[in-house]
Amino acid sequence: MWGFGAETLIYAAIFVSVLFLVEGIYLMVFGKSISLNNRINRRLDMMDKGVARQEVLEQLRKEMGQHLSSRKIPLYSIIAKKAQIANIAFKPQQLVMIMGVLSVVVYFSMTIGTGASFPIRLIVSPLMGMGAVYFWVNGKAKKRLGMMEEQLPDAIELMVRSLKVGHPFSSAIAAVAAESPDPIGTEFGVIADEAAYGGEITDSLQEMAERLDMQDLRFLAVVVGIQAKSGGNLAEILEGLASVIRSRFRLFRKVAAITAEAKFSGFFLSAFPILALIGMLITKPDFYDEVMETSMFVPAVIVVAFLLIINIVFMRVMTNIKV
């Protein structure tokens, strides 16, 4: 029993270490060039370094479409959408290679740190390697999408101010690209560059909205598309849209604050039995020795696990409020 409790902690430590390893590799390869916290967006930074505007556009468009276009790679379809939203600079082949390397690292870590048999190591190591990459990509996607949602109302208001002083909509897009930090600065910079080379802004906005799977961007694309066909005061329409998006964002924050306690309670109630079991196995490894040999032990474990899964599902349903 002691081995089971200790090895569980070792598995958790290996998984966390692999997560940090993925982030370390990413930062080591790309450094600060892919950071979302820079005041100057990535597109402008590349142009300041002397890269031609057309080359910057080609590189950014390639990065923005490389993950969804590689969904046919075995197992890669699981993370392709998330990787696209996160705009991971790694190529799909590189991410698959990293999964393989991490699986090997996990395998040798389990060989050294645990007494797991060869079949267990062979099954668990790729699951941990792929799982670590998925969790890392998913975290990056959530962070980038959250920043986009927060920056969008300010970007639209900047477009409104530009339109009110008489600039065309293409110049308003270029103003957002020049004044906004990442991620929205580079995204709108690509649209501005495509417009400069003859592309349709409405098509570029729609493509960006679908690629990022972001409802507020869909609203923007629809508004601009309708105005382009039927006319009207675009500045006034966008001003109203910015107000609506900001109100929705404020409402989401309010709902998140109201449900924070319930979510924490749900998480605690779901995690506590597992943590208590691990703690019990570590402090008193022979606690279940007397009942393990009985015929009811395995059915009881299955029932408890089933009830725990139901608890997790219901807690998530109760705290997942749709707005």
PDB file of C-alpha atoms in Angstrom:
ATOM      1  CA  MET A   1       0.000   0.000   0.000  1.00  0.00           C
ATOM      2  CA  TRP A   2       2.814   2.411   0.828  1.00  0.00           C
ATOM      3  CA  GLY A   3       4.179   1.975  -2.664  1.00  0.00           C
ATOM      4  CA  PHE A   4       0.814   2.893  -4.134  1.00  0.00           C
ATOM      5  CA  GLY A   5       0.563   6.143  -2.137  1.00  0.00           C
ATOM      6  CA  ALA A   6       4.143   7.204  -2.771  1.00  0.00           C
ATOM      7  CA  GLU A   7       3.996   6.342  -6.460  1.00  0.00           C
ATOM      8  CA  THR A   8       0.818   8.381  -6.870  1.00  0.00           C
ATOM      9  CA  LEU A   9       2.661  11.450  -5.637  1.00  0.00           C
ATOM     10  CA  ILE A  10       5.594  10.617  -7.900  1.00  0.00           C
ATOM     11  CA  TYR A  11       3.242  10.382 -10.920  1.00  0.00           C
ATOM     12  CA  ALA A  12       1.793  13.788 -10.052  1.00  0.00           C
ATOM     13  CA  ALA A  13       5.281  15.269  -9.649  1.00  0.00           C
ATOM     14  CA  ILE A  14       6.368  13.829 -13.022  1.00  0.00           C
ATOM     15  CA  PHE A  15       3.306  15.302 -14.743  1.00  0.00           C
ATOM     16  CA  VAL A  16       3.849  18.764 -13.233  1.00  0.00           C
ATOM     17  CA  SER A  17       7.544  18.617 -14.131  1.00  0.00           C
ATOM     18  CA  VAL A  18       6.680  17.749 -17.715  1.00  0.00           C
ATOM     19  CA  LEU A  19       4.317  20.746 -17.884  1.00  0.00           C
ATOM     20  CA  PHE A  20       7.105  23.070 -16.763  1.00  0.00           C
ATOM     21  CA  LEU A  21       9.439  21.380 -19.252  1.00  0.00           C
ATOM     22  CA  VAL A  22       7.091  22.211 -22.144  1.00  0.00           C
ATOM     23  CA  GLU A  23       6.949  25.868 -21.116  1.00  0.00           C
ATOM     24  CA  GLY A  24      10.727  25.935 -20.691  1.00  0.00           C
ATOM     25  CA  ILE A  25      11.297  24.539 -24.178  1.00  0.00           C
ATOM     26  CA  TYR A  26       8.888  27.100 -25.657  1.00  0.00           C
ATOM     27  CA  LEU A  27      10.598  30.031 -23.963  1.00  0.00           C
ATOM     28  CA  MET A  28      14.055  28.696 -24.817  1.00  0.00           C
ATOM     29  CA  VAL A  29      13.207  28.385 -28.529  1.00  0.00           C
ATOM     30  CA  PHE A  30      11.226  31.598 -29.016  1.00  0.00           C
ATOM     31  CA  GLY A  31      12.170  33.734 -26.011  1.00  0.00           C
ATOM     32  CA  LYS A  32      10.188  36.938 -25.530  1.00  0.00           C
ATOM     33  CA  SER A  33       9.186  37.139 -29.195  1.00  0.00           C
ATOM     34  CA  ILE A  34       5.990  35.185 -28.478  1.00  0.00           C
ATOM     35  CA  SER A  35       5.153  36.891 -25.172  1.00  0.00           C
ATOM     36  CA  LEU A  36       1.691  38.428 -24.872  1.00  0.00           C
ATOM     37  CA  ASN A  37       2.873  40.929 -22.268  1.00  0.00           C
ATOM     38  CA  ASN A  38       5.037  43.100 -24.546  1.00  0.00           C
ATOM     39  CA  ARG A  39       3.832  46.680 -25.024  1.00  0.00           C
ATOM     40  CA  ILE A  40       4.803  46.523 -28.719  1.00  0.00           C
ATOM     41  CA  ASN A  41       2.933  43.806 -30.583  1.00  0.00           C
ATOM     42  CA  ARG A  42       4.847  41.071 -32.362  1.00  0.00           C
ATOM     43  CA  ARG A  43       4.049  42.291 -35.881  1.00  0.00           C
ATOM     44  CA  LEU A  44       5.461  45.767 -35.242  1.00  0.00           C
ATOM     45  CA  ASP A  45       8.458  44.270 -33.468  1.00  0.00           C
ATOM     46  CA  MET A  46       9.268  42.130 -36.516  1.00  0.00           C
ATOM     47  CA  MET A  47       8.933  45.132 -38.827  1.00  0.00           C
ATOM     48  CA  ASP A  48      11.138  47.241 -36.537  1.00  0.00           C
ATOM     49  CA  LYS A  49      13.837  44.590 -36.935  1.00  0.00           C
ATOM     50  CA  GLY A  50      13.879  45.189 -40.684  1.00  0.00           C
ATOM     51  CA  VAL A  51      11.646  42.375 -41.898  1.00  0.00           C
ATOM     52  CA  ALA A  52       9.651  43.432 -44.957  1.00  0.00           C
ATOM     53  CA  ARG A  53       5.915  43.942 -44.489  1.00  0.00           C
ATOM     54  CA  GLN A  54       5.025  41.256 -47.009  1.00  0.00           C
ATOM     55  CA  GLU A  55       7.344  38.724 -45.349  1.00  0.00           C
ATOM     56  CA  VAL A  56       5.842  39.512 -41.944  1.00  0.00           C
ATOM     57  CA  LEU A  57       2.345  38.984 -43.342  1.00  0.00           C
ATOM     58  CA  GLU A  58       3.318  35.678 -44.954  1.00  0.00           C
ATOM     59  CA  GLN A  59       4.910  34.377 -41.759  1.00  0.00           C
ATOM     60  CA  LEU A  60       2.010  35.411 -39.529  1.00  0.00           C
ATOM     61  CA  ARG A  61      -0.595  33.979 -41.903  1.00  0.00           C
ATOM     62  CA  LYS A  62       1.349  30.721 -42.068  1.00  0.00           C
ATOM     63  CA  GLU A  63       1.448  30.508 -38.273  1.00  0.00           C
ATOM     64  CA  MET A  64      -2.249  31.356 -37.986  1.00  0.00           C
ATOM     65  CA  GLY A  65      -3.311  28.556 -40.319  1.00  0.00           C
ATOM     66  CA  GLN A  66      -0.746  25.836 -39.755  1.00  0.00           C
ATOM     67  CA  HIS A  67      -2.486  23.974 -36.922  1.00  0.00           C
ATOM     68  CA  LEU A  68      -5.959  23.593 -38.413  1.00  0.00           C
ATOM     69  CA  SER A  69      -4.417  22.567 -41.734  1.00  0.00           C
ATOM     70  CA  SER A  70      -2.553  19.732 -39.958  1.00  0.00           C
ATOM     71  CA  ARG A  71      -5.539  18.072 -38.320  1.00  0.00           C
ATOM     72  CA  LYS A  72      -4.936  14.921 -40.377  1.00  0.00           C
ATOM     73  CA  ILE A  73      -1.792  14.149 -38.370  1.00  0.00           C
ATOM     74  CA  PRO A  74      -2.638  11.184 -36.077  1.00  0.00           C
ATOM     75  CA  LEU A  75      -3.691  12.331 -32.583  1.00  0.00           C
ATOM     76  CA  TYR A  76      -2.944  15.962 -33.469  1.00  0.00           C
ATOM     77  CA  SER A  77      -6.601  16.732 -34.175  1.00  0.00           C
ATOM     78  CA  ILE A  78      -7.176  16.612 -30.402  1.00  0.00           C
ATOM     79  CA  ILE A  79      -5.199  19.813 -29.843  1.00  0.00           C
ATOM     80  CA  ALA A  80      -5.300  21.414 -33.313  1.00  0.00           C
ATOM     81  CA  LYS A  81      -8.176  23.813 -32.519  1.00  0.00           C
ATOM     82  CA  LYS A  82      -6.702  24.847 -29.166  1.00  0.00           C
ATOM     83  CA  ALA A  83      -3.247  25.303 -30.686  1.00  0.00           C
ATOM     84  CA  GLN A  84      -4.746  27.522 -33.384  1.00  0.00           C
ATOM     85  CA  ILE A  85      -6.548  29.727 -30.855  1.00  0.00           C
ATOM     86  CA  ALA A  86      -3.386  29.966 -28.770  1.00  0.00           C
ATOM     87  CA  ASN A  87      -1.395  30.680 -31.953  1.00  0.00           C
ATOM     88  CA  ILE A  88       1.382  28.355 -30.804  1.00  0.00           C
ATOM     89  CA  ALA A  89       4.555  29.237 -32.691  1.00  0.00           C
ATOM     90  CA  PHE A  90       5.675  25.592 -32.767  1.00  0.00           C
ATOM     91  CA  LYS A  91       4.919  23.810 -36.013  1.00  0.00           C
ATOM     92  CA  PRO A  92       2.514  20.859 -35.706  1.00  0.00           C
ATOM     93  CA  GLN A  93       5.347  18.429 -36.456  1.00  0.00           C
ATOM     94  CA  GLN A  94       7.406  20.025 -33.683  1.00  0.00           C
ATOM     95  CA  LEU A  95       4.550  19.658 -31.203  1.00  0.00           C
ATOM     96  CA  VAL A  96       4.162  15.997 -32.118  1.00  0.00           C
ATOM     97  CA  MET A  97       7.917  15.566 -31.678  1.00  0.00           C
ATOM     98  CA  ILE A  98       7.719  17.252 -28.264  1.00  0.00           C
ATOM     99  CA  MET A  99       4.956  14.824 -27.280  1.00  0.00           C
ATOM    100  CA  GLY A 100       7.248  11.952 -28.206  1.00  0.00           C
ATOM    101  CA  VAL A 101      10.224  13.403 -26.309  1.00  0.00           C
ATOM    102  CA  LEU A 102       8.092  14.043 -23.217  1.00  0.00           C
ATOM    103  CA  SER A 103       6.738  10.498 -23.376  1.00  0.00           C
ATOM    104  CA  VAL A 104      10.310   9.179 -23.349  1.00  0.00           C
ATOM    105  CA  VAL A 105      11.180  11.479 -20.429  1.00  0.00           C
ATOM    106  CA  VAL A 106       8.151  10.244 -18.494  1.00  0.00           C
ATOM    107  CA  TYR A 107       9.031   6.614 -19.276  1.00  0.00           C
ATOM    108  CA  PHE A 108      12.558   6.923 -17.878  1.00  0.00           C
ATOM    109  CA  SER A 109      11.317   8.987 -14.921  1.00  0.00           C
ATOM    110  CA  MET A 110       8.858   6.222 -14.043  1.00  0.00           C
ATOM    111  CA  THR A 111      11.591   3.628 -14.506  1.00  0.00           C
ATOM    112  CA  ILE A 112      13.863   5.446 -12.046  1.00  0.00           C
ATOM    113  CA  GLY A 113      11.299   6.750  -9.556  1.00  0.00           C
ATOM    114  CA  THR A 114       8.623   4.042  -9.453  1.00  0.00           C
ATOM    115  CA  GLY A 115       8.265   0.297  -9.451  1.00  0.00           C
ATOM    116  CA  ALA A 116       5.726   0.263 -12.264  1.00  0.00           C
ATOM    117  CA  SER A 117       5.843  -2.703 -14.605  1.00  0.00           C
ATOM    118  CA  PHE A 118       6.861  -2.361 -18.236  1.00  0.00           C
ATOM    119  CA  PRO A 119       3.272  -2.481 -19.642  1.00  0.00           C
ATOM    120  CA  ILE A 120       2.165   0.239 -17.179  1.00  0.00           C
ATOM    121  CA  ARG A 121       5.086   2.453 -18.127  1.00  0.00           C
ATOM    122  CA  LEU A 122       4.419   1.836 -21.809  1.00  0.00           C
ATOM    123  CA  ILE A 123       0.785   2.948 -21.438  1.00  0.00           C
ATOM    124  CA  VAL A 124       1.127   5.791 -18.932  1.00  0.00           C
ATOM    125  CA  SER A 125       4.169   7.541 -20.458  1.00  0.00           C
ATOM    126  CA  PRO A 126       2.516   8.532 -23.805  1.00  0.00           C
ATOM    127  CA  LEU A 127      -0.680   9.486 -21.970  1.00  0.00           C
ATOM    128  CA  MET A 128       1.288  11.815 -19.710  1.00  0.00           C
ATOM    129  CA  GLY A 129       3.362  13.189 -22.588  1.00  0.00           C
ATOM    130  CA  MET A 130       0.322  14.000 -24.721  1.00  0.00           C
ATOM    131  CA  GLY A 131      -1.710  15.107 -21.707  1.00  0.00           C
ATOM    132  CA  ALA A 132       0.952  17.585 -20.608  1.00  0.00           C
ATOM    133  CA  VAL A 133       1.050  19.178 -24.081  1.00  0.00           C
ATOM    134  CA  TYR A 134      -2.760  19.337 -24.188  1.00  0.00           C
ATOM    135  CA  PHE A 135      -2.993  21.027 -20.765  1.00  0.00           C
ATOM    136  CA  TRP A 136      -0.258  23.472 -21.737  1.00  0.00           C
ATOM    137  CA  VAL A 137      -1.859  24.353 -25.084  1.00  0.00           C
ATOM    138  CA  ASN A 138      -5.298  24.635 -23.478  1.00  0.00           C
ATOM    139  CA  GLY A 139      -3.935  27.045 -20.868  1.00  0.00           C
ATOM    140  CA  LYS A 140      -2.290  29.178 -23.553  1.00  0.00           C
ATOM    141  CA  ALA A 141      -5.532  29.242 -25.564  1.00  0.00           C
ATOM    142  CA  LYS A 142      -7.621  30.338 -22.574  1.00  0.00           C
ATOM    143  CA  LYS A 143      -5.154  33.080 -21.680  1.00  0.00           C
ATOM    144  CA  ARG A 144      -4.942  34.445 -25.220  1.00  0.00           C
ATOM    145  CA  LEU A 145      -8.702  34.312 -25.777  1.00  0.00           C
ATOM    146  CA  GLY A 146      -9.310  36.049 -22.458  1.00  0.00           C
ATOM    147  CA  MET A 147      -6.929  38.846 -23.400  1.00  0.00           C
ATOM    148  CA  MET A 148      -8.622  39.205 -26.800  1.00  0.00           C
ATOM    149  CA  GLU A 149     -12.042  39.507 -25.162  1.00  0.00           C
ATOM    150  CA  GLU A 150     -10.726  42.144 -22.764  1.00  0.00           C
ATOM    151  CA  GLN A 151      -8.957  44.167 -25.478  1.00  0.00           C
ATOM    152  CA  LEU A 152     -11.711  44.091 -28.108  1.00  0.00           C
ATOM    153  CA  PRO A 153     -13.952  46.889 -26.699  1.00  0.00           C
ATOM    154  CA  ASP A 154     -10.957  49.251 -26.491  1.00  0.00           C
ATOM    155  CA  ALA A 155      -9.981  48.336 -30.052  1.00  0.00           C
ATOM    156  CA  ILE A 156     -13.486  49.052 -31.343  1.00  0.00           C
ATOM    157  CA  GLU A 157     -13.586  52.381 -29.505  1.00  0.00           C
ATOM    158  CA  LEU A 158     -10.249  53.270 -31.111  1.00  0.00           C
ATOM    159  CA  MET A 159     -11.808  52.501 -34.500  1.00  0.00           C
ATOM    160  CA  VAL A 160     -14.780  54.717 -33.616  1.00  0.00           C
ATOM    161  CA  ARG A 161     -12.531  57.659 -32.784  1.00  0.00           C
ATOM    162  CA  SER A 162     -10.627  57.165 -36.027  1.00  0.00           C
ATOM    163  CA  LEU A 163     -13.849  57.042 -38.073  1.00  0.00           C
ATOM    164  CA  LYS A 164     -15.254  60.148 -36.377  1.00  0.00           C
ATOM    165  CA  VAL A 165     -12.281  62.258 -37.478  1.00  0.00           C
ATOM    166  CA  GLY A 166     -12.867  61.210 -41.079  1.00  0.00           C
ATOM    167  CA  HIS A 167     -10.505  58.266 -41.616  1.00  0.00           C
ATOM    168  CA  PRO A 168     -11.661  55.294 -43.735  1.00  0.00           C
ATOM    169  CA  PHE A 169     -12.326  51.964 -42.035  1.00  0.00           C
ATOM    170  CA  SER A 170      -9.055  50.497 -43.350  1.00  0.00           C
ATOM    171  CA  SER A 171      -7.157  53.297 -41.564  1.00  0.00           C
ATOM    172  CA  ALA A 172      -9.147  52.589 -38.398  1.00  0.00           C
ATOM    173  CA  ILE A 173      -8.034  48.948 -38.558  1.00  0.00           C
ATOM    174  CA  ALA A 174      -4.437  50.093 -39.128  1.00  0.00           C
ATOM    175  CA  ALA A 175      -4.707  52.371 -36.071  1.00  0.00           C
ATOM    176  CA  VAL A 176      -5.679  49.400 -33.891  1.00  0.00           C
ATOM    177  CA  ALA A 177      -2.775  47.418 -35.350  1.00  0.00           C
ATOM    178  CA  ALA A 178      -0.344  50.229 -34.542  1.00  0.00           C
ATOM    179  CA  GLU A 179      -1.620  51.205 -31.093  1.00  0.00           C
ATOM    180  CA  SER A 180      -2.732  47.929 -29.504  1.00  0.00           C
ATOM    181  CA  PRO A 181      -0.535  45.324 -27.805  1.00  0.00           C
ATOM    182  CA  ASP A 182      -0.761  41.620 -28.506  1.00  0.00           C
ATOM    183  CA  PRO A 183      -2.719  39.558 -29.115  1.00  0.00           C
ATOM    184  CA  ILE A 184      -5.232  41.893 -30.751  1.00  0.00           C
ATOM    185  CA  GLY A 185      -2.571  44.176 -32.229  1.00  0.00           C
ATOM    186  CA  THR A 186      -0.999  41.470 -34.381  1.00  0.00           C
ATOM    187  CA  GLU A 187      -4.390  39.988 -35.349  1.00  0.00           C
ATOM    188  CA  PHE A 188      -5.665  43.329 -36.618  1.00  0.00           C
ATOM    189  CA  GLY A 189      -2.253  44.029 -38.139  1.00  0.00           C
ATOM    190  CA  VAL A 190      -2.675  40.998 -40.388  1.00  0.00           C
ATOM    191  CA  ILE A 191      -6.104  42.298 -41.443  1.00  0.00           C
ATOM    192  CA  ALA A 192      -4.609  45.743 -42.164  1.00  0.00           C
ATOM    193  CA  ASP A 193      -1.837  44.189 -44.269  1.00  0.00           C
ATOM    194  CA  GLU A 194      -4.289  41.999 -46.179  1.00  0.00           C
ATOM    195  CA  ALA A 195      -6.418  45.081 -46.919  1.00  0.00           C
ATOM    196  CA  ALA A 196      -3.324  46.937 -48.121  1.00  0.00           C
ATOM    197  CA  TYR A 197      -2.666  44.118 -50.611  1.00  0.00           C
ATOM    198  CA  GLY A 198      -6.245  44.126 -51.904  1.00  0.00           C
ATOM    199  CA  GLY A 199      -8.026  41.785 -49.516  1.00  0.00           C
ATOM    200  CA  GLU A 200     -11.581  42.322 -48.258  1.00  0.00           C
ATOM    201  CA  ILE A 201     -11.683  43.498 -44.653  1.00  0.00           C
ATOM    202  CA  THR A 202     -15.062  41.868 -44.018  1.00  0.00           C
ATOM    203  CA  ASP A 203     -13.760  38.485 -45.193  1.00  0.00           C
ATOM    204  CA  SER A 204     -10.625  38.852 -43.050  1.00  0.00           C
ATOM    205  CA  LEU A 205     -12.709  39.743 -39.976  1.00  0.00           C
ATOM    206  CA  GLN A 206     -15.001  36.766 -40.550  1.00  0.00           C
ATOM    207  CA  GLU A 207     -12.026  34.447 -40.989  1.00  0.00           C
ATOM    208  CA  MET A 208     -10.438  35.712 -37.776  1.00  0.00           C
ATOM    209  CA  ALA A 209     -13.710  35.287 -35.859  1.00  0.00           C
ATOM    210  CA  GLU A 210     -14.100  31.686 -37.028  1.00  0.00           C
ATOM    211  CA  ARG A 211     -10.445  30.837 -36.442  1.00  0.00           C
ATOM    212  CA  LEU A 212     -10.565  32.136 -32.875  1.00  0.00           C
ATOM    213  CA  ASP A 213     -14.140  30.879 -32.305  1.00  0.00           C
ATOM    214  CA  MET A 214     -14.996  34.191 -30.591  1.00  0.00           C
ATOM    215  CA  GLN A 215     -18.593  35.390 -30.527  1.00  0.00           C
ATOM    216  CA  ASP A 216     -17.817  39.097 -30.061  1.00  0.00           C
ATOM    217  CA  LEU A 217     -15.606  39.059 -33.161  1.00  0.00           C
ATOM    218  CA  ARG A 218     -18.461  37.466 -35.091  1.00  0.00           C
ATOM    219  CA  PHE A 219     -20.645  40.393 -34.032  1.00  0.00           C
ATOM    220  CA  LEU A 220     -18.003  42.800 -35.331  1.00  0.00           C
ATOM    221  CA  ALA A 221     -17.667  40.952 -38.637  1.00  0.00           C
ATOM    222  CA  VAL A 222     -21.458  40.884 -39.141  1.00  0.00           C
ATOM    223  CA  VAL A 223     -21.817  44.593 -38.311  1.00  0.00           C
ATOM    224  CA  VAL A 224     -19.057  45.591 -40.736  1.00  0.00           C
ATOM    225  CA  GLY A 225     -20.427  43.267 -43.437  1.00  0.00           C
ATOM    226  CA  ILE A 226     -23.975  44.619 -43.172  1.00  0.00           C
ATOM    227  CA  GLN A 227     -22.762  48.238 -43.186  1.00  0.00           C
ATOM    228  CA  ALA A 228     -20.641  47.588 -46.266  1.00  0.00           C
ATOM    229  CA  LYS A 229     -23.728  46.343 -48.158  1.00  0.00           C
ATOM    230  CA  SER A 230     -26.468  48.611 -46.848  1.00  0.00           C
ATOM    231  CA  GLY A 231     -24.561  51.702 -45.696  1.00  0.00           C
ATOM    232  CA  GLY A 232     -25.119  53.709 -42.524  1.00  0.00           C
ATOM    233  CA  ASN A 233     -23.098  55.459 -39.853  1.00  0.00           C
ATOM    234  CA  LEU A 234     -20.443  52.857 -39.070  1.00  0.00           C
ATOM    235  CA  ALA A 235     -18.931  54.897 -36.231  1.00  0.00           C
ATOM    236  CA  GLU A 236     -22.273  55.043 -34.424  1.00  0.00           C
ATOM    237  CA  ILE A 237     -22.923  51.344 -34.977  1.00  0.00           C
ATOM    238  CA  LEU A 238     -19.476  50.351 -33.703  1.00  0.00           C
ATOM    239  CA  GLU A 239     -19.872  52.630 -30.694  1.00  0.00           C
ATOM    240  CA  GLY A 240     -23.041  50.777 -29.748  1.00  0.00           C
ATOM    241  CA  LEU A 241     -21.323  47.431 -30.352  1.00  0.00           C
ATOM    242  CA  ALA A 242     -18.407  48.407 -28.103  1.00  0.00           C
ATOM    243  CA  SER A 243     -20.872  49.334 -25.371  1.00  0.00           C
ATOM    244  CA  VAL A 244     -22.684  46.002 -25.710  1.00  0.00           C
ATOM    245  CA  ILE A 245     -19.446  43.981 -25.673  1.00  0.00           C
ATOM    246  CA  ARG A 246     -18.152  45.877 -22.646  1.00  0.00           C
ATOM    247  CA  SER A 247     -21.463  45.306 -20.830  1.00  0.00           C
ATOM    248  CA  ARG A 248     -21.328  41.571 -21.664  1.00  0.00           C
ATOM    249  CA  PHE A 249     -17.742  41.374 -20.455  1.00  0.00           C
ATOM    250  CA  ARG A 250     -18.716  43.178 -17.228  1.00  0.00           C
ATOM    251  CA  LEU A 251     -21.596  40.757 -16.761  1.00  0.00           C
ATOM    252  CA  PHE A 252     -19.302  37.761 -17.283  1.00  0.00           C
ATOM    253  CA  ARG A 253     -16.943  39.121 -14.624  1.00  0.00           C
ATOM    254  CA  LYS A 254     -19.855  39.657 -12.223  1.00  0.00           C
ATOM    255  CA  VAL A 255     -21.126  36.119 -12.796  1.00  0.00           C
ATOM    256  CA  ALA A 256     -17.601  34.741 -12.291  1.00  0.00           C
ATOM    257  CA  ALA A 257     -17.321  36.640  -8.994  1.00  0.00           C
ATOM    258  CA  ILE A 258     -20.732  35.449  -7.794  1.00  0.00           C
ATOM    259  CA  THR A 259     -20.033  31.804  -8.656  1.00  0.00           C
ATOM    260  CA  ALA A 260     -16.407  31.800  -7.449  1.00  0.00           C
ATOM    261  CA  GLU A 261     -17.311  30.498  -3.989  1.00  0.00           C
ATOM    262  CA  ALA A 262     -19.576  27.796  -5.414  1.00  0.00           C
ATOM    263  CA  LYS A 263     -16.897  26.733  -7.900  1.00  0.00           C
ATOM    264  CA  PHE A 264     -14.292  26.514  -5.151  1.00  0.00           C
ATOM    265  CA  SER A 265     -16.686  24.511  -2.988  1.00  0.00           C
ATOM    266  CA  GLY A 266     -17.366  22.160  -5.876  1.00  0.00           C
ATOM    267  CA  PHE A 267     -13.678  21.749  -6.570  1.00  0.00           C
ATOM    268  CA  PHE A 268     -12.930  21.151  -2.892  1.00  0.00           C
ATOM    269  CA  LEU A 269     -15.735  18.627  -2.444  1.00  0.00           C
ATOM    270  CA  SER A 270     -14.610  16.780  -5.592  1.00  0.00           C
ATOM    271  CA  ALA A 271     -10.902  16.772  -4.770  1.00  0.00           C
ATOM    272  CA  PHE A 272     -11.105  16.170  -1.011  1.00  0.00           C
ATOM    273  CA  PRO A 273     -11.974  12.427  -1.148  1.00  0.00           C
ATOM    274  CA  ILE A 274      -9.043  11.774  -3.489  1.00  0.00           C
ATOM    275  CA  LEU A 275      -6.639  13.843  -1.393  1.00  0.00           C
ATOM    276  CA  ALA A 276      -7.911  12.175   1.776  1.00  0.00           C
ATOM    277  CA  LEU A 277      -7.361   8.735   0.234  1.00  0.00           C
ATOM    278  CA  ILE A 278      -3.803   9.599  -0.806  1.00  0.00           C
ATOM    279  CA  GLY A 279      -3.045  11.071   2.617  1.00  0.00           C
ATOM    280  CA  MET A 280      -4.458   8.011   4.347  1.00  0.00           C
ATOM    281  CA  LEU A 281      -2.418   5.619   2.206  1.00  0.00           C
ATOM    282  CA  ILE A 282       0.759   7.562   2.975  1.00  0.00           C
ATOM    283  CA  THR A 283       0.227   7.965   6.732  1.00  0.00           C
ATOM    284  CA  LYS A 284      -1.371   4.537   7.334  1.00  0.00           C
ATOM    285  CA  PRO A 285      -0.672   2.274   4.355  1.00  0.00           C
ATOM    286  CA  ASP A 286      -2.266  -0.801   5.983  1.00  0.00           C
ATOM    287  CA  PHE A 287      -5.599   0.905   6.665  1.00  0.00           C
ATOM    288  CA  TYR A 288      -7.530  -1.133   4.072  1.00  0.00           C
ATOM    289  CA  ASP A 289      -5.629  -4.401   4.431  1.00  0.00           C
ATOM    290  CA  GLU A 290      -8.387  -6.146   6.418  1.00  0.00           C
ATOM    291  CA  VAL A 291     -11.189  -5.309   3.975  1.00  0.00           C
ATOM    292  CA  MET A 292      -9.269  -5.712   0.714  1.00  0.00           C
ATOM    293  CA  GLU A 293      -9.717  -9.483   0.818  1.00  0.00           C
ATOM    294  CA  THR A 294     -13.499  -9.315   1.204  1.00  0.00           C
ATOM    295  CA  SER A 295     -15.835  -9.852  -1.752  1.00  0.00           C
ATOM    296  CA  MET A 296     -17.463  -6.442  -1.328  1.00  0.00           C
ATOM    297  CA  PHE A 297     -14.269  -4.379  -1.602  1.00  0.00           C
ATOM    298  CA  VAL A 298     -14.083  -4.086  -5.396  1.00  0.00           C
ATOM    299  CA  PRO A 299     -17.835  -3.397  -5.869  1.00  0.00           C
ATOM    300  CA  ALA A 300     -17.674  -0.785  -3.107  1.00  0.00           C
ATOM    301  CA  VAL A 301     -14.706   0.930  -4.784  1.00  0.00           C
ATOM    302  CA  ILE A 302     -16.584   0.978  -8.104  1.00  0.00           C
ATOM    303  CA  VAL A 303     -19.699   2.489  -6.454  1.00  0.00           C
ATOM    304  CA  VAL A 304     -17.647   5.151  -4.663  1.00  0.00           C
ATOM    305  CA  ALA A 305     -15.813   6.046  -7.875  1.00  0.00           C
ATOM    306  CA  PHE A 306     -19.139   6.260  -9.748  1.00  0.00           C
ATOM    307  CA  LEU A 307     -20.643   8.533  -7.082  1.00  0.00           C
ATOM    308  CA  LEU A 308     -17.528  10.712  -7.138  1.00  0.00           C
ATOM    309  CA  ILE A 309     -17.809  11.134 -10.923  1.00  0.00           C
ATOM    310  CA  ILE A 310     -21.503  12.045 -10.570  1.00  0.00           C
ATOM    311  CA  ASN A 311     -20.556  14.587  -7.903  1.00  0.00           C
ATOM    312  CA  ILE A 312     -17.949  16.186 -10.199  1.00  0.00           C
ATOM    313  CA  VAL A 313     -20.409  16.361 -13.119  1.00  0.00           C
ATOM    314  CA  PHE A 314     -23.233  17.853 -11.052  1.00  0.00           C
ATOM    315  CA  MET A 315     -20.937  20.376  -9.338  1.00  0.00           C
ATOM    316  CA  ARG A 316     -19.724  21.556 -12.733  1.00  0.00           C
ATOM    317  CA  VAL A 317     -23.285  21.790 -14.117  1.00  0.00           C
ATOM    318  CA  MET A 318     -24.466  23.787 -11.104  1.00  0.00           C
ATOM    319  CA  THR A 319     -21.621  26.318 -11.305  1.00  0.00           C
ATOM    320  CA  ASN A 320     -21.454  26.626 -15.104  1.00  0.00           C
ATOM    321  CA  ILE A 321     -23.915  29.488 -15.633  1.00  0.00           C
ATOM    322  CA  LYS A 322     -24.621  30.386 -19.249  1.00  0.00           C
ATOM    323  CA  VAL A 323     -24.950  34.099 -19.972  1.00  0.00           C
TER     324      VAL A 323
END
